[in-house]
PDB file of C-alpha atoms in Angstrom:
ATOM      1  CA  MET C  13       0.549 -24.071  -8.936  1.00 86.00           C
ATOM      2  CA  LEU C  14      -0.011 -27.685  -9.972  1.00 91.00           C
ATOM      3  CA  LEU C  15      -2.941 -26.643 -12.145  1.00 92.00           C
ATOM      4  CA  TYR C  16      -0.839 -23.934 -13.795  1.00 88.00           C
ATOM      5  CA  ILE C  17       2.091 -26.313 -14.447  1.00 89.00           C
ATOM      6  CA  PHE C  18      -0.274 -28.878 -15.950  1.00 90.00           C
ATOM      7  CA  ALA C  19      -1.931 -26.266 -18.213  1.00 90.00           C
ATOM      8  CA  ALA C  20       1.440 -24.806 -19.266  1.00 89.00           C
ATOM      9  CA  ALA C  21       2.796 -28.265 -20.082  1.00 90.00           C
ATOM     10  CA  GLU C  22      -0.269 -28.989 -22.202  1.00 89.00           C
ATOM     11  CA  ARG C  23       0.108 -25.737 -24.164  1.00 89.00           C
ATOM     12  CA  HIS C  24       3.833 -26.245 -24.702  1.00 88.00           C
ATOM     13  CA  ALA C  25       3.257 -29.813 -25.874  1.00 89.00           C
ATOM     14  CA  ALA C  26       1.013 -28.398 -28.586  1.00 88.00           C
ATOM     15  CA  ASN C  27       3.131 -25.280 -29.244  1.00 88.00           C
ATOM     16  CA  PRO C  28       6.699 -25.198 -27.844  1.00 85.00           C
ATOM     17  CA  SER C  29       6.951 -21.439 -28.520  1.00 82.00           C
ATOM     18  CA  ASP C  30       3.813 -20.561 -26.530  1.00 82.00           C
ATOM     19  CA  LYS C  31       4.192 -17.324 -24.547  1.00 84.00           C
ATOM     20  CA  ILE C  32       0.867 -17.174 -22.729  1.00 87.00           C
ATOM     21  CA  LEU C  33       1.636 -19.802 -20.072  1.00 90.00           C
ATOM     22  CA  PRO C  34       5.423 -20.048 -19.732  1.00 90.00           C
ATOM     23  CA  LEU C  35       6.955 -23.036 -18.006  1.00 90.00           C
ATOM     24  CA  PRO C  36       8.712 -22.527 -14.651  1.00 91.00           C
ATOM     25  CA  SER C  37      12.050 -23.112 -16.372  1.00 90.00           C
ATOM     26  CA  GLY C  38      11.318 -20.284 -18.791  1.00 89.00           C
ATOM     27  CA  MET C  39      10.339 -17.939 -15.986  1.00 92.00           C
ATOM     28  CA  ALA C  40      13.486 -18.830 -14.042  1.00 94.00           C
ATOM     29  CA  GLN C  41      15.638 -18.127 -17.084  1.00 92.00           C
ATOM     30  CA  ALA C  42      13.984 -14.769 -17.767  1.00 92.00           C
ATOM     31  CA  MET C  43      14.144 -13.665 -14.146  1.00 93.00           C
ATOM     32  CA  SER C  44      17.758 -14.726 -13.698  1.00 93.00           C
ATOM     33  CA  ALA C  45      18.764 -12.128 -16.279  1.00 90.00           C
ATOM     34  CA  LEU C  46      16.866  -9.409 -14.374  1.00 92.00           C
ATOM     35  CA  ILE C  47      18.178 -10.491 -10.963  1.00 93.00           C
ATOM     36  CA  PHE C  48      21.809 -11.395 -11.590  1.00 94.00           C
ATOM     37  CA  GLU C  49      22.824  -9.431 -14.700  1.00 91.00           C
ATOM     38  CA  ARG C  50      23.444  -5.695 -14.813  1.00 90.00           C
ATOM     39  CA  ASP C  51      21.483  -3.669 -17.315  1.00 86.00           C
ATOM     40  CA  MET C  52      23.705  -2.406 -20.118  1.00 84.00           C
ATOM     41  CA  LEU C  53      22.142   1.079 -20.111  1.00 82.00           C
ATOM     42  CA  SER C  54      21.716   1.821 -16.410  1.00 81.00           C
ATOM     43  CA  GLY C  55      24.288  -0.544 -14.934  1.00 85.00           C
ATOM     44  CA  GLN C  56      21.737  -1.660 -12.331  1.00 89.00           C
ATOM     45  CA  PHE C  57      20.267  -5.004 -11.388  1.00 92.00           C
ATOM     46  CA  LEU C  58      16.795  -4.319 -12.744  1.00 92.00           C
ATOM     47  CA  PHE C  59      14.821  -6.536 -10.385  1.00 95.00           C
ATOM     48  CA  LEU C  60      16.472  -5.015  -7.319  1.00 95.00           C
ATOM     49  CA  ALA C  61      16.133  -1.470  -8.686  1.00 94.00           C
ATOM     50  CA  ASP C  62      12.445  -1.996  -9.492  1.00 95.00           C
ATOM     51  CA  THR C  63      11.748  -3.423  -6.038  1.00 96.00           C
ATOM     52  CA  LEU C  64      13.543  -0.655  -4.156  1.00 96.00           C
ATOM     53  CA  ALA C  65      11.930   2.108  -6.222  1.00 95.00           C
ATOM     54  CA  SER C  66       8.422   0.731  -5.696  1.00 96.00           C
ATOM     55  CA  LEU C  67       8.924   0.119  -1.986  1.00 96.00           C
ATOM     56  CA  GLN C  68      10.268   3.640  -1.516  1.00 96.00           C
ATOM     57  CA  ARG C  69       7.231   5.176  -3.204  1.00 95.00           C
ATOM     58  CA  LEU C  70       4.851   2.915  -1.318  1.00 96.00           C
ATOM     59  CA  GLY C  71       6.541   3.615   2.005  1.00 96.00           C
ATOM     60  CA  LEU C  72       6.475   7.376   1.536  1.00 96.00           C
ATOM     61  CA  GLY C  73       2.856   7.393   0.400  1.00 96.00           C
ATOM     62  CA  LEU C  74       1.650   5.162   3.219  1.00 96.00           C
ATOM     63  CA  GLY C  75       3.763   7.036   5.764  1.00 96.00           C
ATOM     64  CA  ILE C  76       2.269  10.393   4.809  1.00 96.00           C
ATOM     65  CA  ALA C  77      -1.238   8.948   4.717  1.00 96.00           C
ATOM     66  CA  THR C  78      -0.778   7.311   8.123  1.00 96.00           C
ATOM     67  CA  LEU C  79       0.476  10.500   9.739  1.00 96.00           C
ATOM     68  CA  VAL C  80      -2.358  12.573   8.268  1.00 95.00           C
ATOM     69  CA  ALA C  81      -4.959   9.972   9.230  1.00 94.00           C
ATOM     70  CA  LEU C  82      -3.688   9.763  12.804  1.00 94.00           C
ATOM     71  CA  VAL C  83      -3.479  13.510  13.458  1.00 93.00           C
ATOM     72  CA  LEU C  84      -6.697  14.556  11.730  1.00 92.00           C
ATOM     73  CA  GLY C  85      -8.517  11.411  12.858  1.00 92.00           C
ATOM     74  CA  LEU C  86      -7.798  12.230  16.485  1.00 91.00           C
ATOM     75  CA  LEU C  87      -8.920  15.821  16.011  1.00 91.00           C
ATOM     76  CA  LEU C  88     -12.101  14.925  14.150  1.00 90.00           C
ATOM     77  CA  GLY C  89     -13.000  12.106  16.507  1.00 87.00           C
ATOM     78  CA  ALA C  90     -12.341  13.857  19.809  1.00 82.00           C
ATOM     79  CA  LEU C  91     -13.206  17.489  19.053  1.00 82.00           C
ATOM     80  CA  PRO C  92     -16.783  18.096  17.835  1.00 83.00           C
ATOM     81  CA  PRO C  93     -16.042  21.628  16.491  1.00 87.00           C
ATOM     82  CA  VAL C  94     -13.269  20.255  14.273  1.00 87.00           C
ATOM     83  CA  ARG C  95     -15.530  17.419  13.146  1.00 86.00           C
ATOM     84  CA  ALA C  96     -18.282  19.893  12.246  1.00 87.00           C
ATOM     85  CA  VAL C  97     -15.910  21.978  10.112  1.00 88.00           C
ATOM     86  CA  LEU C  98     -13.708  19.348   8.439  1.00 88.00           C
ATOM     87  CA  GLY C  99     -16.009  16.312   8.445  1.00 86.00           C
ATOM     88  CA  PRO C 100     -17.952  17.199   5.278  1.00 88.00           C
ATOM     89  CA  LEU C 101     -14.716  18.069   3.439  1.00 88.00           C
ATOM     90  CA  VAL C 102     -13.123  14.731   4.319  1.00 87.00           C
ATOM     91  CA  THR C 103     -16.270  12.905   3.235  1.00 85.00           C
ATOM     92  CA  ALA C 104     -16.295  14.732  -0.102  1.00 86.00           C
ATOM     93  CA  ILE C 105     -12.632  13.923  -0.760  1.00 85.00           C
ATOM     94  CA  ALA C 106     -13.089  10.277   0.226  1.00 84.00           C
ATOM     95  CA  VAL C 107     -15.698   9.624  -2.483  1.00 85.00           C
ATOM     96  CA  ILE C 108     -13.526  10.970  -5.325  1.00 85.00           C
ATOM     97  CA  PRO C 109     -11.916   8.082  -7.280  1.00 87.00           C
ATOM     98  CA  PRO C 110      -8.161   8.594  -6.754  1.00 85.00           C
ATOM     99  CA  ILE C 111      -7.298   7.225 -10.206  1.00 85.00           C
ATOM    100  CA  ALA C 112      -9.344  10.068 -11.711  1.00 85.00           C
ATOM    101  CA  LEU C 113      -6.955  12.507 -10.048  1.00 84.00           C
ATOM    102  CA  LEU C 114      -3.887  10.942 -11.649  1.00 83.00           C
ATOM    103  CA  PRO C 115      -3.802  13.255 -14.713  1.00 85.00           C
ATOM    104  CA  VAL C 116      -4.347  16.258 -12.452  1.00 88.00           C
ATOM    105  CA  LEU C 117      -1.471  15.214 -10.210  1.00 87.00           C
ATOM    106  CA  PHE C 118       0.872  14.672 -13.149  1.00 86.00           C
ATOM    107  CA  ILE C 119      -0.010  18.092 -14.562  1.00 89.00           C
ATOM    108  CA  ALA C 120       0.283  19.885 -11.226  1.00 87.00           C
ATOM    109  CA  LEU C 121       3.244  18.017  -9.743  1.00 87.00           C
ATOM    110  CA  GLY C 122       5.058  16.769 -12.828  1.00 84.00           C
ATOM    111  CA  LEU C 123       6.034  13.257 -13.822  1.00 81.00           C
ATOM    112  CA  GLY C 124       8.519  12.717 -10.987  1.00 85.00           C
ATOM    113  CA  GLU C 125       8.220  10.921  -7.696  1.00 89.00           C
ATOM    114  CA  THR C 126       6.023  13.546  -6.036  1.00 91.00           C
ATOM    115  CA  ALA C 127       2.932  12.757  -8.109  1.00 90.00           C
ATOM    116  CA  LYS C 128       3.233   9.017  -7.504  1.00 92.00           C
ATOM    117  CA  VAL C 129       3.639   9.431  -3.753  1.00 94.00           C
ATOM    118  CA  ALA C 130       0.798  11.961  -3.679  1.00 93.00           C
ATOM    119  CA  LEU C 131      -1.553   9.555  -5.468  1.00 92.00           C
ATOM    120  CA  ILE C 132      -0.926   6.849  -2.867  1.00 94.00           C
ATOM    121  CA  ALA C 133      -1.354   9.286   0.023  1.00 94.00           C
ATOM    122  CA  ILE C 134      -4.506  10.882  -1.399  1.00 92.00           C
ATOM    123  CA  GLY C 135      -5.915   7.495  -2.316  1.00 92.00           C
ATOM    124  CA  VAL C 136      -5.714   5.868   1.116  1.00 94.00           C
ATOM    125  CA  ALA C 137      -5.581   8.755   3.612  1.00 94.00           C
ATOM    126  CA  PRO C 138      -9.290   9.764   3.535  1.00 92.00           C
ATOM    127  CA  VAL C 139     -10.532   6.235   4.214  1.00 91.00           C
ATOM    128  CA  MET C 140      -7.992   5.721   6.998  1.00 94.00           C
ATOM    129  CA  LEU C 141      -8.841   9.133   8.431  1.00 93.00           C
ATOM    130  CA  ARG C 142     -12.567   8.400   8.563  1.00 92.00           C
ATOM    131  CA  ASP C 143     -11.901   5.028  10.184  1.00 93.00           C
ATOM    132  CA  ILE C 144      -9.713   6.521  12.921  1.00 93.00           C
ATOM    133  CA  ALA C 145     -12.120   9.415  13.490  1.00 91.00           C
ATOM    134  CA  GLY C 146     -15.062   7.036  13.808  1.00 91.00           C
ATOM    135  CA  HIS C 147     -13.176   4.831  16.239  1.00 91.00           C
ATOM    136  CA  VAL C 148     -12.151   7.766  18.429  1.00 90.00           C
ATOM    137  CA  ALA C 149     -15.656   9.238  18.350  1.00 88.00           C
ATOM    138  CA  ALA C 150     -17.047   5.891  19.510  1.00 88.00           C
ATOM    139  CA  LEU C 151     -14.878   5.740  22.632  1.00 84.00           C
ATOM    140  CA  PRO C 152     -16.963   5.450  25.802  1.00 85.00           C
ATOM    141  CA  ARG C 153     -18.131   8.852  26.935  1.00 82.00           C
ATOM    142  CA  GLU C 154     -17.371   7.853  30.499  1.00 84.00           C
ATOM    143  CA  GLN C 155     -13.642   7.890  29.752  1.00 80.00           C
ATOM    144  CA  ILE C 156     -13.803  11.475  28.514  1.00 81.00           C
ATOM    145  CA  ILE C 157     -15.862  12.584  31.528  1.00 82.00           C
ATOM    146  CA  LYS C 158     -13.488  10.890  33.980  1.00 84.00           C
ATOM    147  CA  ALA C 159     -10.481  12.531  32.326  1.00 82.00           C
ATOM    148  CA  GLN C 160     -12.163  15.940  32.476  1.00 80.00           C
ATOM    149  CA  THR C 161     -13.087  15.344  36.110  1.00 84.00           C
ATOM    150  CA  LEU C 162      -9.409  14.755  36.858  1.00 83.00           C
ATOM    151  CA  GLY C 163      -8.575  18.078  35.239  1.00 81.00           C
ATOM    152  CA  ALA C 164      -7.533  16.977  31.765  1.00 77.00           C
ATOM    153  CA  GLY C 165      -7.846  19.481  28.940  1.00 78.00           C
ATOM    154  CA  SER C 166      -8.601  18.771  25.291  1.00 77.00           C
ATOM    155  CA  TRP C 167      -4.984  18.091  24.348  1.00 81.00           C
ATOM    156  CA  GLN C 168      -4.436  15.831  27.360  1.00 84.00           C
ATOM    157  CA  ILE C 169      -7.541  13.857  26.416  1.00 82.00           C
ATOM    158  CA  LEU C 170      -6.198  13.482  22.884  1.00 82.00           C
ATOM    159  CA  ILE C 171      -2.759  12.319  24.006  1.00 84.00           C
ATOM    160  CA  ARG C 172      -3.598  10.301  27.132  1.00 83.00           C
ATOM    161  CA  VAL C 173      -7.028   8.855  26.301  1.00 85.00           C
ATOM    162  CA  ALA C 174      -7.690   8.851  22.556  1.00 86.00           C
ATOM    163  CA  LEU C 175      -4.208   8.252  21.114  1.00 89.00           C
ATOM    164  CA  PRO C 176      -3.387   4.990  22.958  1.00 89.00           C
ATOM    165  CA  GLN C 177      -6.724   3.484  21.941  1.00 89.00           C
ATOM    166  CA  ALA C 178      -6.422   4.723  18.348  1.00 91.00           C
ATOM    167  CA  MET C 179      -3.026   3.125  17.692  1.00 93.00           C
ATOM    168  CA  PRO C 180      -4.223  -0.507  17.354  1.00 92.00           C
ATOM    169  CA  ARG C 181      -6.927   0.707  15.005  1.00 93.00           C
ATOM    170  CA  LEU C 182      -4.307   2.596  13.003  1.00 94.00           C
ATOM    171  CA  PHE C 183      -2.337  -0.607  12.433  1.00 95.00           C
ATOM    172  CA  GLN C 184      -5.506  -2.286  11.221  1.00 93.00           C
ATOM    173  CA  ALA C 185      -6.287   0.652   8.928  1.00 94.00           C
ATOM    174  CA  VAL C 186      -2.817   0.497   7.372  1.00 96.00           C
ATOM    175  CA  ARG C 187      -3.237  -3.236   6.764  1.00 95.00           C
ATOM    176  CA  LEU C 188      -6.526  -2.625   4.989  1.00 94.00           C
ATOM    177  CA  ALA C 189      -4.960   0.192   2.954  1.00 94.00           C
ATOM    178  CA  LEU C 190      -2.129  -1.967   1.600  1.00 95.00           C
ATOM    179  CA  GLY C 191      -4.209  -3.374  -1.263  1.00 93.00           C
ATOM    180  CA  PRO C 192      -5.451  -0.007  -2.594  1.00 94.00           C
ATOM    181  CA  ALA C 193      -1.987   1.500  -2.083  1.00 95.00           C
ATOM    182  CA  TRP C 194      -0.428  -1.134  -4.333  1.00 95.00           C
ATOM    183  CA  VAL C 195      -3.108  -0.486  -6.962  1.00 94.00           C
ATOM    184  CA  PHE C 196      -2.353   3.243  -6.987  1.00 94.00           C
ATOM    185  CA  LEU C 197       1.383   2.578  -7.078  1.00 94.00           C
ATOM    186  CA  ILE C 198       1.201   0.204 -10.046  1.00 94.00           C
ATOM    187  CA  SER C 199      -1.150   2.577 -11.891  1.00 90.00           C
ATOM    188  CA  SER C 200       1.134   5.573 -11.497  1.00 90.00           C
ATOM    189  CA  GLU C 201       4.249   3.599 -12.426  1.00 92.00           C
ATOM    190  CA  ALA C 202       2.565   2.208 -15.523  1.00 88.00           C
ATOM    191  CA  ILE C 203       1.760   5.689 -16.819  1.00 85.00           C
ATOM    192  CA  ALA C 204       4.903   7.678 -16.057  1.00 80.00           C
ATOM    193  CA  SER C 205       8.015   6.006 -14.719  1.00 86.00           C
ATOM    194  CA  ASP C 206      11.332   4.556 -15.819  1.00 87.00           C
ATOM    195  CA  VAL C 207      11.823   2.118 -12.939  1.00 91.00           C
ATOM    196  CA  GLY C 208       9.512   0.168 -10.658  1.00 93.00           C
ATOM    197  CA  LEU C 209       7.590  -3.076 -10.503  1.00 94.00           C
ATOM    198  CA  GLY C 210       4.542  -1.625 -12.225  1.00 93.00           C
ATOM    199  CA  TYR C 211       6.684   0.017 -14.888  1.00 93.00           C
ATOM    200  CA  ARG C 212       8.428  -3.268 -15.698  1.00 94.00           C
ATOM    201  CA  ILE C 213       5.151  -5.174 -15.977  1.00 94.00           C
ATOM    202  CA  PHE C 214       3.657  -2.695 -18.411  1.00 92.00           C
ATOM    203  CA  LEU C 215       6.929  -2.388 -20.333  1.00 91.00           C
ATOM    204  CA  VAL C 216       7.251  -6.091 -21.112  1.00 91.00           C
ATOM    205  CA  ARG C 217       3.544  -6.681 -21.775  1.00 88.00           C
ATOM    206  CA  ARG C 218       3.959  -5.288 -25.291  1.00 84.00           C
ATOM    207  CA  TYR C 219       6.236  -8.264 -25.986  1.00 85.00           C
ATOM    208  CA  LEU C 220       3.850 -10.735 -24.300  1.00 84.00           C
ATOM    209  CA  SER C 221       6.636 -11.546 -21.832  1.00 88.00           C
ATOM    210  CA  MET C 222       4.535 -13.533 -19.416  1.00 92.00           C
ATOM    211  CA  ASP C 223       7.725 -15.163 -18.164  1.00 91.00           C
ATOM    212  CA  VAL C 224       8.503 -11.803 -16.530  1.00 93.00           C
ATOM    213  CA  ILE C 225       4.986 -10.587 -15.759  1.00 94.00           C
ATOM    214  CA  ILE C 226       3.908 -13.629 -13.744  1.00 94.00           C
ATOM    215  CA  PRO C 227       6.987 -13.653 -11.450  1.00 95.00           C
ATOM    216  CA  TYR C 228       6.654  -9.891 -10.922  1.00 96.00           C
ATOM    217  CA  VAL C 229       2.986 -10.242  -9.958  1.00 95.00           C
ATOM    218  CA  ALA C 230       3.873 -13.091  -7.608  1.00 95.00           C
ATOM    219  CA  TRP C 231       6.654 -10.978  -6.081  1.00 96.00           C
ATOM    220  CA  ILE C 232       4.236  -8.087  -5.495  1.00 96.00           C
ATOM    221  CA  ALA C 233       1.854 -10.501  -3.771  1.00 96.00           C
ATOM    222  CA  LEU C 234       4.656 -11.826  -1.559  1.00 96.00           C
ATOM    223  CA  LEU C 235       5.725  -8.298  -0.599  1.00 96.00           C
ATOM    224  CA  ALA C 236       2.138  -7.371   0.275  1.00 96.00           C
ATOM    225  CA  ILE C 237       1.717 -10.522   2.371  1.00 96.00           C
ATOM    226  CA  ALA C 238       5.002  -9.852   4.177  1.00 97.00           C
ATOM    227  CA  MET C 239       3.909  -6.288   4.979  1.00 96.00           C
ATOM    228  CA  ASP C 240       0.551  -7.472   6.267  1.00 96.00           C
ATOM    229  CA  VAL C 241       2.150 -10.126   8.472  1.00 96.00           C
ATOM    230  CA  ALA C 242       4.701  -7.619   9.795  1.00 96.00           C
ATOM    231  CA  LEU C 243       1.953  -5.141  10.697  1.00 95.00           C
ATOM    232  CA  ALA C 244      -0.108  -7.867  12.372  1.00 93.00           C
ATOM    233  CA  LEU C 245       2.860  -9.041  14.438  1.00 94.00           C
ATOM    234  CA  GLY C 246       3.798  -5.462  15.308  1.00 92.00           C
ATOM    235  CA  SER C 247       0.268  -4.736  16.481  1.00 91.00           C
ATOM    236  CA  ARG C 248       0.199  -7.861  18.662  1.00 91.00           C
ATOM    237  CA  ARG C 249       3.566  -7.075  20.173  1.00 91.00           C
ATOM    238  CA  CYS C 250       2.922  -3.371  20.807  1.00 88.00           C
ATOM    239  CA  PHE C 251      -0.744  -3.602  21.862  1.00 88.00           C
ATOM    240  CA  PRO C 252      -1.417  -7.029  23.376  1.00 87.00           C
ATOM    241  CA  TRP C 253      -4.281  -5.598  25.411  1.00 83.00           C
ATOM    242  CA  ALA C 254      -6.138  -4.663  22.208  1.00 77.00           C
ATOM    243  CA  GLN C 255      -5.661  -8.152  20.762  1.00 71.00           C
ATOM    244  CA  GLY C 256      -7.044  -9.663  23.932  1.00 59.00           C
ATOM    245  CA  ALA C 257     -10.092  -7.432  23.712  1.00 48.00           C
ATOM    246  CA  ASN C 258     -10.725  -8.442  20.084  1.00 49.00           C
ATOM    247  CA  HIS C 259     -10.535 -12.138  20.879  1.00 45.00           C
TER     248      HIS C 259
END
């Protein structure tokens, strides 16, 4: 921050109308209008509306991806017949660049919220799924044999043996998926949206409004950090035994 302030002050000393490195006062002035003043067209506080819209899309996409990864990951990891049938398909989907599917999703699902949520879910679910499946498949064979000896069936092994040990790994997988999920969200909002953090960044870039772009990027980083910290704390609180094993 000190380096940026020094560089911005140097540029503004040479050119007071410089837009590339705005001063903190300029960024505060530009953001105050977005935070505290209602938009004349929509009647909304744009910064709040952008944040809520992006978080809703991100939450839905990550929620769907997490549910799919947990259910299919348990099945693929614990049941060899399911792994033999669906494993190659999941691997093939995982290597497809999600951004390349964006035009297909917009054509098939339209320009509304569904395509944006679908891009996030499709982008992160395969990697999370493979991670959970690999973790479940690597569980000690002795645990499975002991459960079967006590009369447990396949579904009981999934629920009583595999699921509890997969949950800490699921939290870790979601944390690792946050970065790619934000990338897919910003990409979809930049192409087809009328509200959202990514939409606002790409809207004002045509005017070289770095006094808006830089605070928005910093806000996205803060949101991502807060989510990561919340997931880490939730994992430690819910699964202290797993944290002890890792350390």
